[in-house]
mmCIF file of C-alpha atoms in Angstrom:
data_model
loop_
_atom_site.group_PDB
_atom_site.id
_atom_site.type_symbol
_atom_site.label_atom_id
_atom_site.label_comp_id
_atom_site.label_asym_id
_atom_site.label_seq_id
_atom_site.Cartn_x
_atom_site.Cartn_y
_atom_site.Cartn_z
ATOM 1 C CA MET K 1 -8.721 17.919 3.535
ATOM 2 C CA PRO K 2 -10.678 20.543 1.541
ATOM 3 C CA LYS K 3 -11.554 20.052 -2.112
ATOM 4 C CA ILE K 4 -10.455 22.479 -4.798
ATOM 5 C CA GLU K 5 -13.994 23.466 -5.782
ATOM 6 C CA THR K 6 -14.858 24.450 -2.185
ATOM 7 C CA LEU K 7 -12.024 26.939 -1.803
ATOM 8 C CA PRO K 8 -12.845 30.670 -1.876
ATOM 9 C CA ASP K 9 -11.404 32.953 -4.528
ATOM 10 C CA GLY K 10 -7.889 34.095 -3.745
ATOM 11 C CA SER K 11 -6.725 30.787 -2.296
ATOM 12 C CA SER K 12 -4.200 30.383 -5.115
ATOM 13 C CA ARG K 13 -1.452 28.744 -3.076
ATOM 14 C CA GLN K 14 -3.815 26.225 -1.504
ATOM 15 C CA ARG K 15 -5.331 25.529 -4.920
ATOM 16 C CA HIS K 16 -1.849 24.912 -6.314
ATOM 17 C CA ASN K 17 -1.009 22.509 -3.486
ATOM 18 C CA LEU K 18 -4.261 20.590 -3.895
ATOM 19 C CA ASN K 19 -3.829 20.424 -7.677
ATOM 20 C CA HIS K 20 -0.327 19.054 -7.226
ATOM 21 C CA GLN K 21 -1.555 16.516 -4.681
ATOM 22 C CA ALA K 22 -4.447 15.461 -6.937
ATOM 23 C CA ILE K 23 -2.068 14.819 -9.827
ATOM 24 C CA GLU K 24 0.159 12.636 -7.657
ATOM 25 C CA ASP K 25 -2.829 10.781 -6.186
ATOM 26 C CA TYR K 26 -4.214 9.959 -9.638
ATOM 27 C CA LEU K 27 -0.843 8.780 -10.947
ATOM 28 C CA LYS K 28 -0.372 6.571 -7.897
ATOM 29 C CA THR K 29 -3.875 5.151 -8.291
ATOM 30 C CA ILE K 30 -3.348 4.393 -11.991
ATOM 31 C CA TYR K 31 -0.038 2.702 -11.232
ATOM 32 C CA MET K 32 -1.578 0.479 -8.547
ATOM 33 C CA LEU K 33 -4.588 -0.465 -10.692
ATOM 34 C CA ALA K 34 -2.302 -1.253 -13.641
ATOM 35 C CA GLN K 35 -0.660 -4.022 -11.613
ATOM 36 C CA ASP K 36 -3.840 -6.058 -12.172
ATOM 37 C CA GLU K 37 -5.011 -4.792 -15.549
ATOM 38 C CA SER K 38 -3.591 -2.428 -18.153
ATOM 39 C CA PRO K 39 -4.797 -0.229 -19.785
ATOM 40 C CA VAL K 40 -6.855 0.938 -16.812
ATOM 41 C CA SER K 41 -10.462 1.929 -17.502
ATOM 42 C CA THR K 42 -11.786 5.329 -16.514
ATOM 43 C CA SER K 43 -14.549 3.689 -14.484
ATOM 44 C CA ARG K 44 -12.017 1.771 -12.372
ATOM 45 C CA ILE K 45 -10.060 4.947 -11.722
ATOM 46 C CA ALA K 46 -13.225 6.823 -10.755
ATOM 47 C CA GLU K 47 -14.237 4.038 -8.379
ATOM 48 C CA ALA K 48 -10.796 3.912 -6.773
ATOM 49 C CA ARG K 49 -10.690 7.693 -6.347
ATOM 50 C CA ASP K 50 -14.347 7.757 -5.159
ATOM 51 C CA VAL K 51 -15.341 10.387 -7.726
ATOM 52 C CA LYS K 52 -17.826 10.588 -10.580
ATOM 53 C CA PRO K 53 -16.609 9.224 -13.953
ATOM 54 C CA ALA K 54 -16.818 12.713 -15.464
ATOM 55 C CA SER K 55 -14.444 14.060 -12.821
ATOM 56 C CA ALA K 56 -11.999 11.217 -13.405
ATOM 57 C CA THR K 57 -12.138 11.767 -17.166
ATOM 58 C CA SER K 58 -11.442 15.475 -16.716
ATOM 59 C CA MET K 59 -8.344 14.768 -14.618
ATOM 60 C CA ILE K 60 -7.134 12.059 -16.998
ATOM 61 C CA LYS K 61 -7.375 14.464 -19.946
ATOM 62 C CA ARG K 62 -5.383 16.961 -17.939
ATOM 63 C CA LEU K 63 -2.719 14.352 -17.181
ATOM 64 C CA ALA K 64 -2.603 13.495 -20.876
ATOM 65 C CA LYS K 65 -1.905 17.159 -21.717
ATOM 66 C CA LEU K 66 0.913 17.074 -19.158
ATOM 67 C CA LYS K 67 2.231 13.943 -20.930
ATOM 68 C CA MET K 68 1.875 11.920 -17.743
ATOM 69 C CA VAL K 69 -0.565 9.390 -19.229
ATOM 70 C CA ASN K 70 -1.630 7.980 -22.570
ATOM 71 C CA TYR K 71 -5.405 8.146 -22.929
ATOM 72 C CA ALA K 72 -7.821 7.185 -25.661
ATOM 73 C CA LYS K 73 -11.612 7.034 -25.269
ATOM 74 C CA HIS K 74 -12.936 3.453 -24.941
ATOM 75 C CA TYR K 75 -9.330 2.218 -24.665
ATOM 76 C CA GLY K 76 -8.179 3.214 -21.209
ATOM 77 C CA VAL K 77 -5.205 4.802 -19.532
ATOM 78 C CA THR K 78 -1.526 3.913 -19.296
ATOM 79 C CA LEU K 79 1.262 5.841 -17.634
ATOM 80 C CA THR K 80 3.978 7.452 -19.702
ATOM 81 C CA PRO K 81 7.585 7.031 -18.481
ATOM 82 C CA SER K 82 7.416 10.416 -16.757
ATOM 83 C CA GLY K 83 4.060 9.557 -15.175
ATOM 84 C CA GLU K 84 5.339 6.230 -13.905
ATOM 85 C CA LYS K 85 8.478 7.858 -12.503
ATOM 86 C CA LEU K 86 6.420 10.332 -10.482
ATOM 87 C CA ALA K 87 4.000 7.607 -9.321
ATOM 88 C CA LEU K 88 6.887 5.478 -8.069
ATOM 89 C CA GLU K 89 8.419 8.470 -6.309
ATOM 90 C CA VAL K 90 5.176 9.102 -4.408
ATOM 91 C CA ILE K 91 4.829 5.403 -3.559
ATOM 92 C CA ARG K 92 8.421 5.394 -2.285
ATOM 93 C CA HIS K 93 7.654 8.382 -0.059
ATOM 94 C CA HIS K 94 4.494 6.740 1.256
ATOM 95 C CA ARG K 95 6.051 3.405 2.149
ATOM 96 C CA LEU K 96 9.186 4.882 3.687
ATOM 97 C CA ILE K 97 7.067 7.200 5.821
ATOM 98 C CA GLU K 98 4.891 4.304 7.012
ATOM 99 C CA LEU K 99 7.938 2.372 8.178
ATOM 100 C CA TYR K 100 9.558 5.425 9.750
ATOM 101 C CA LEU K 101 6.416 6.271 11.715
ATOM 102 C CA ILE K 102 6.478 2.781 13.202
ATOM 103 C CA GLU K 103 10.215 2.410 13.767
ATOM 104 C CA ALA K 104 10.994 5.911 15.015
ATOM 105 C CA LEU K 105 7.734 7.276 16.401
ATOM 106 C CA GLY K 106 5.981 4.197 17.769
ATOM 107 C CA PHE K 107 2.893 4.212 15.542
ATOM 108 C CA SER K 108 1.097 0.899 15.032
ATOM 109 C CA TRP K 109 0.750 -0.571 11.557
ATOM 110 C CA ASP K 110 -2.972 0.222 11.411
ATOM 111 C CA GLU K 111 -2.348 3.960 12.008
ATOM 112 C CA VAL K 112 0.303 4.831 9.440
ATOM 113 C CA HIS K 113 -1.509 4.668 6.084
ATOM 114 C CA GLU K 114 -3.593 7.792 6.642
ATOM 115 C CA GLN K 115 -0.611 9.762 7.956
ATOM 116 C CA ALA K 116 1.572 8.689 5.022
ATOM 117 C CA ASP K 117 -1.163 9.695 2.561
ATOM 118 C CA ILE K 118 -0.746 13.268 3.794
ATOM 119 C CA LEU K 119 3.031 13.398 4.234
ATOM 120 C CA GLU K 120 3.938 11.675 0.953
ATOM 121 C CA HIS K 121 3.167 14.891 -0.946
ATOM 122 C CA VAL K 122 5.240 17.276 1.143
ATOM 123 C CA ILE K 123 8.556 15.676 2.089
ATOM 124 C CA SER K 124 11.641 16.745 0.155
ATOM 125 C CA GLU K 125 13.995 14.391 -1.656
ATOM 126 C CA LYS K 126 16.641 15.247 0.945
ATOM 127 C CA LEU K 127 14.365 14.205 3.800
ATOM 128 C CA GLU K 128 13.328 11.077 1.892
ATOM 129 C CA GLU K 129 16.999 10.069 1.572
ATOM 130 C CA ARG K 130 17.629 10.737 5.268
ATOM 131 C CA ILE K 131 14.665 8.564 6.216
ATOM 132 C CA ALA K 132 15.832 5.757 3.911
ATOM 133 C CA ALA K 133 19.347 5.910 5.365
ATOM 134 C CA ALA K 134 18.041 5.941 8.953
ATOM 135 C CA LEU K 135 16.045 2.789 8.164
ATOM 136 C CA ASN K 136 19.077 1.173 6.459
ATOM 137 C CA TYR K 137 17.472 1.331 3.004
ATOM 138 C CA PRO K 138 14.589 -1.107 3.589
ATOM 139 C CA GLU K 139 13.061 -3.186 0.795
ATOM 140 C CA PHE K 140 9.562 -3.548 2.277
ATOM 141 C CA ASP K 141 7.103 -1.410 4.215
ATOM 142 C CA PRO K 142 5.280 -2.542 7.404
ATOM 143 C CA HIS K 143 2.525 -4.248 5.391
ATOM 144 C CA GLY K 144 4.970 -6.147 3.198
ATOM 145 C CA ASP K 145 4.673 -3.944 0.114
ATOM 146 C CA PRO K 146 7.977 -3.421 -1.725
ATOM 147 C CA ILE K 147 9.542 0.026 -1.421
ATOM 148 C CA PRO K 148 10.714 1.389 -4.780
ATOM 149 C CA ALA K 149 14.402 2.240 -4.891
ATOM 150 C CA ARG K 150 15.497 5.669 -6.113
ATOM 151 C CA ASP K 151 15.772 4.229 -9.643
ATOM 152 C CA GLY K 152 12.232 2.818 -9.478
ATOM 153 C CA SER K 153 13.246 -0.823 -9.131
ATOM 154 C CA MET K 154 11.540 -3.019 -6.524
ATOM 155 C CA THR K 155 12.222 -6.371 -4.914
ATOM 156 C CA LYS K 156 9.728 -8.954 -6.155
ATOM 157 C CA VAL K 157 8.532 -11.983 -4.206
ATOM 158 C CA ALA K 158 6.224 -14.615 -5.697
ATOM 159 C CA VAL K 159 3.120 -14.695 -3.500
ATOM 160 C CA GLU K 160 -0.278 -16.369 -3.385
ATOM 161 C CA GLN K 161 -3.439 -15.644 -1.438
ATOM 162 C CA LEU K 162 -3.566 -17.520 1.846
ATOM 163 C CA SER K 163 -7.131 -18.555 0.993
ATOM 164 C CA THR K 164 -5.847 -20.714 -1.902
ATOM 165 C CA ILE K 165 -3.306 -22.745 0.078
ATOM 166 C CA PRO K 166 -4.308 -26.379 0.817
ATOM 167 C CA SER K 167 -4.039 -28.032 4.217
ATOM 168 C CA GLY K 168 -0.683 -29.413 5.244
ATOM 169 C CA ARG K 169 1.362 -26.601 3.708
ATOM 170 C CA THR K 170 3.562 -24.151 5.577
ATOM 171 C CA VAL K 171 3.858 -20.605 4.268
ATOM 172 C CA TRP K 172 5.375 -17.240 5.209
ATOM 173 C CA VAL K 173 3.170 -14.174 5.472
ATOM 174 C CA ARG K 174 4.570 -11.560 3.078
ATOM 175 C CA ARG K 175 1.996 -8.861 2.306
ATOM 176 C CA ILE K 176 -1.425 -7.533 3.300
ATOM 177 C CA ILE K 177 -3.504 -6.418 0.313
ATOM 178 C CA ASP K 178 -5.771 -3.842 1.962
ATOM 179 C CA ASP K 179 -3.270 -1.846 4.007
ATOM 180 C CA ALA K 180 -5.715 1.070 4.329
ATOM 181 C CA ASN K 181 -8.223 -1.010 6.299
ATOM 182 C CA SER K 182 -7.316 -0.276 9.915
ATOM 183 C CA GLU K 183 -9.878 -2.683 11.354
ATOM 184 C CA LEU K 184 -8.565 -5.530 9.204
ATOM 185 C CA LEU K 185 -4.959 -4.775 10.169
ATOM 186 C CA ARG K 186 -5.799 -4.805 13.875
ATOM 187 C CA TYR K 187 -7.595 -8.134 13.464
ATOM 188 C CA LEU K 188 -4.697 -9.695 11.565
ATOM 189 C CA ALA K 189 -2.225 -8.433 14.171
ATOM 190 C CA ASP K 190 -4.310 -10.048 16.913
ATOM 191 C CA MET K 191 -4.215 -13.273 14.893
ATOM 192 C CA GLY K 192 -0.451 -13.011 14.534
ATOM 193 C CA LEU K 193 -0.700 -12.780 10.748
ATOM 194 C CA VAL K 194 1.968 -10.163 10.103
ATOM 195 C CA PRO K 195 4.750 -10.186 7.494
ATOM 196 C CA GLY K 196 7.555 -12.581 8.373
ATOM 197 C CA THR K 197 5.359 -15.017 10.324
ATOM 198 C CA ALA K 198 5.393 -18.744 9.475
ATOM 199 C CA VAL K 199 1.917 -20.283 9.184
ATOM 200 C CA THR K 200 0.892 -23.919 8.770
ATOM 201 C CA ILE K 201 -2.517 -24.648 7.269
ATOM 202 C CA GLN K 202 -4.086 -27.386 9.375
ATOM 203 C CA THR K 203 -7.559 -27.712 7.876
ATOM 204 C CA VAL K 204 -9.597 -26.060 5.131
ATOM 205 C CA ALA K 205 -13.363 -26.401 5.392
ATOM 206 C CA PRO K 206 -15.231 -27.131 2.128
ATOM 207 C CA PHE K 207 -17.567 -24.708 0.317
ATOM 208 C CA ASP K 208 -15.464 -21.642 1.152
ATOM 209 C CA GLY K 209 -15.596 -22.452 4.849
ATOM 210 C CA PRO K 210 -13.009 -21.231 7.381
ATOM 211 C CA MET K 211 -9.382 -22.264 7.616
ATOM 212 C CA THR K 212 -7.605 -23.483 10.741
ATOM 213 C CA LEU K 213 -4.045 -22.188 10.949
ATOM 214 C CA LEU K 214 -1.130 -22.886 13.270
ATOM 215 C CA VAL K 215 0.477 -19.549 14.126
ATOM 216 C CA ASP K 216 3.305 -19.437 16.673
ATOM 217 C CA GLY K 217 2.126 -22.753 18.088
ATOM 218 C CA GLU K 218 -1.499 -21.644 18.481
ATOM 219 C CA ALA K 219 -4.485 -22.748 16.409
ATOM 220 C CA LYS K 220 -6.295 -19.822 14.767
ATOM 221 C CA ILE K 221 -9.522 -19.938 12.752
ATOM 222 C CA ILE K 222 -9.879 -17.433 9.929
ATOM 223 C CA GLY K 223 -12.586 -16.828 7.357
ATOM 224 C CA ARG K 224 -11.728 -17.470 3.717
ATOM 225 C CA ASN K 225 -12.584 -13.873 2.750
ATOM 226 C CA VAL K 226 -10.111 -12.485 5.283
ATOM 227 C CA ALA K 227 -7.474 -15.048 4.267
ATOM 228 C CA ALA K 228 -7.755 -13.742 0.701
ATOM 229 C CA SER K 229 -6.293 -10.420 1.866
ATOM 230 C CA VAL K 230 -3.129 -12.111 3.172
ATOM 231 C CA LEU K 231 -0.440 -12.833 0.585
ATOM 232 C CA VAL K 232 2.010 -15.597 1.424
ATOM 233 C CA GLU K 233 5.184 -17.180 0.093
ATOM 234 C CA LEU K 234 5.454 -20.965 0.044
ATOM 235 C CA ALA K 235 8.028 -22.264 2.522
#
């Protein structure tokens, strides 16, 4: 995907498309970061977008002029109602597309994030509704993330990191935190740690050592750092 500054003069349509995509990407990023901490600092946004702080600040000021965010220097960034609405719309597109690519086109769950990142910006509301209807209006995407409804509401499930669960407990896998990490997703799939799977914690080694899990009747050993990326619901 080319960057705006690398385009030759006269590429007005492509510049418009990339500007539109950049706005949506920033709003989505701010929304996701705000789930952990709000207001969101410019440095966190820059890190998440993999850009220099000055570039992030420039885009944030632009979003503020568009009344998509509230921004004050040394305070941070929050989404306005219109900014949050657009962020949720893009997230809805992304998560519906991920599920559709798996259910209808046979993609694996480690392949769909990159494809959805591209398609989320271009599908129409009519196509989005057709996809949702074809999937029977799902509440969760393939990685367990909730899919926003048309009104922005989402199903919420109380979850904890698998790495924090003591031995002897049985849990249900609900979400994977880093759904963009294809290698991690393939590893977790091989371990059987996918949303909807029941897992019993057999042993937990001390000093952040590995955990032994019972998954579908088989003992699996998983590092504590990997277990931290798996969110579970207590059975």
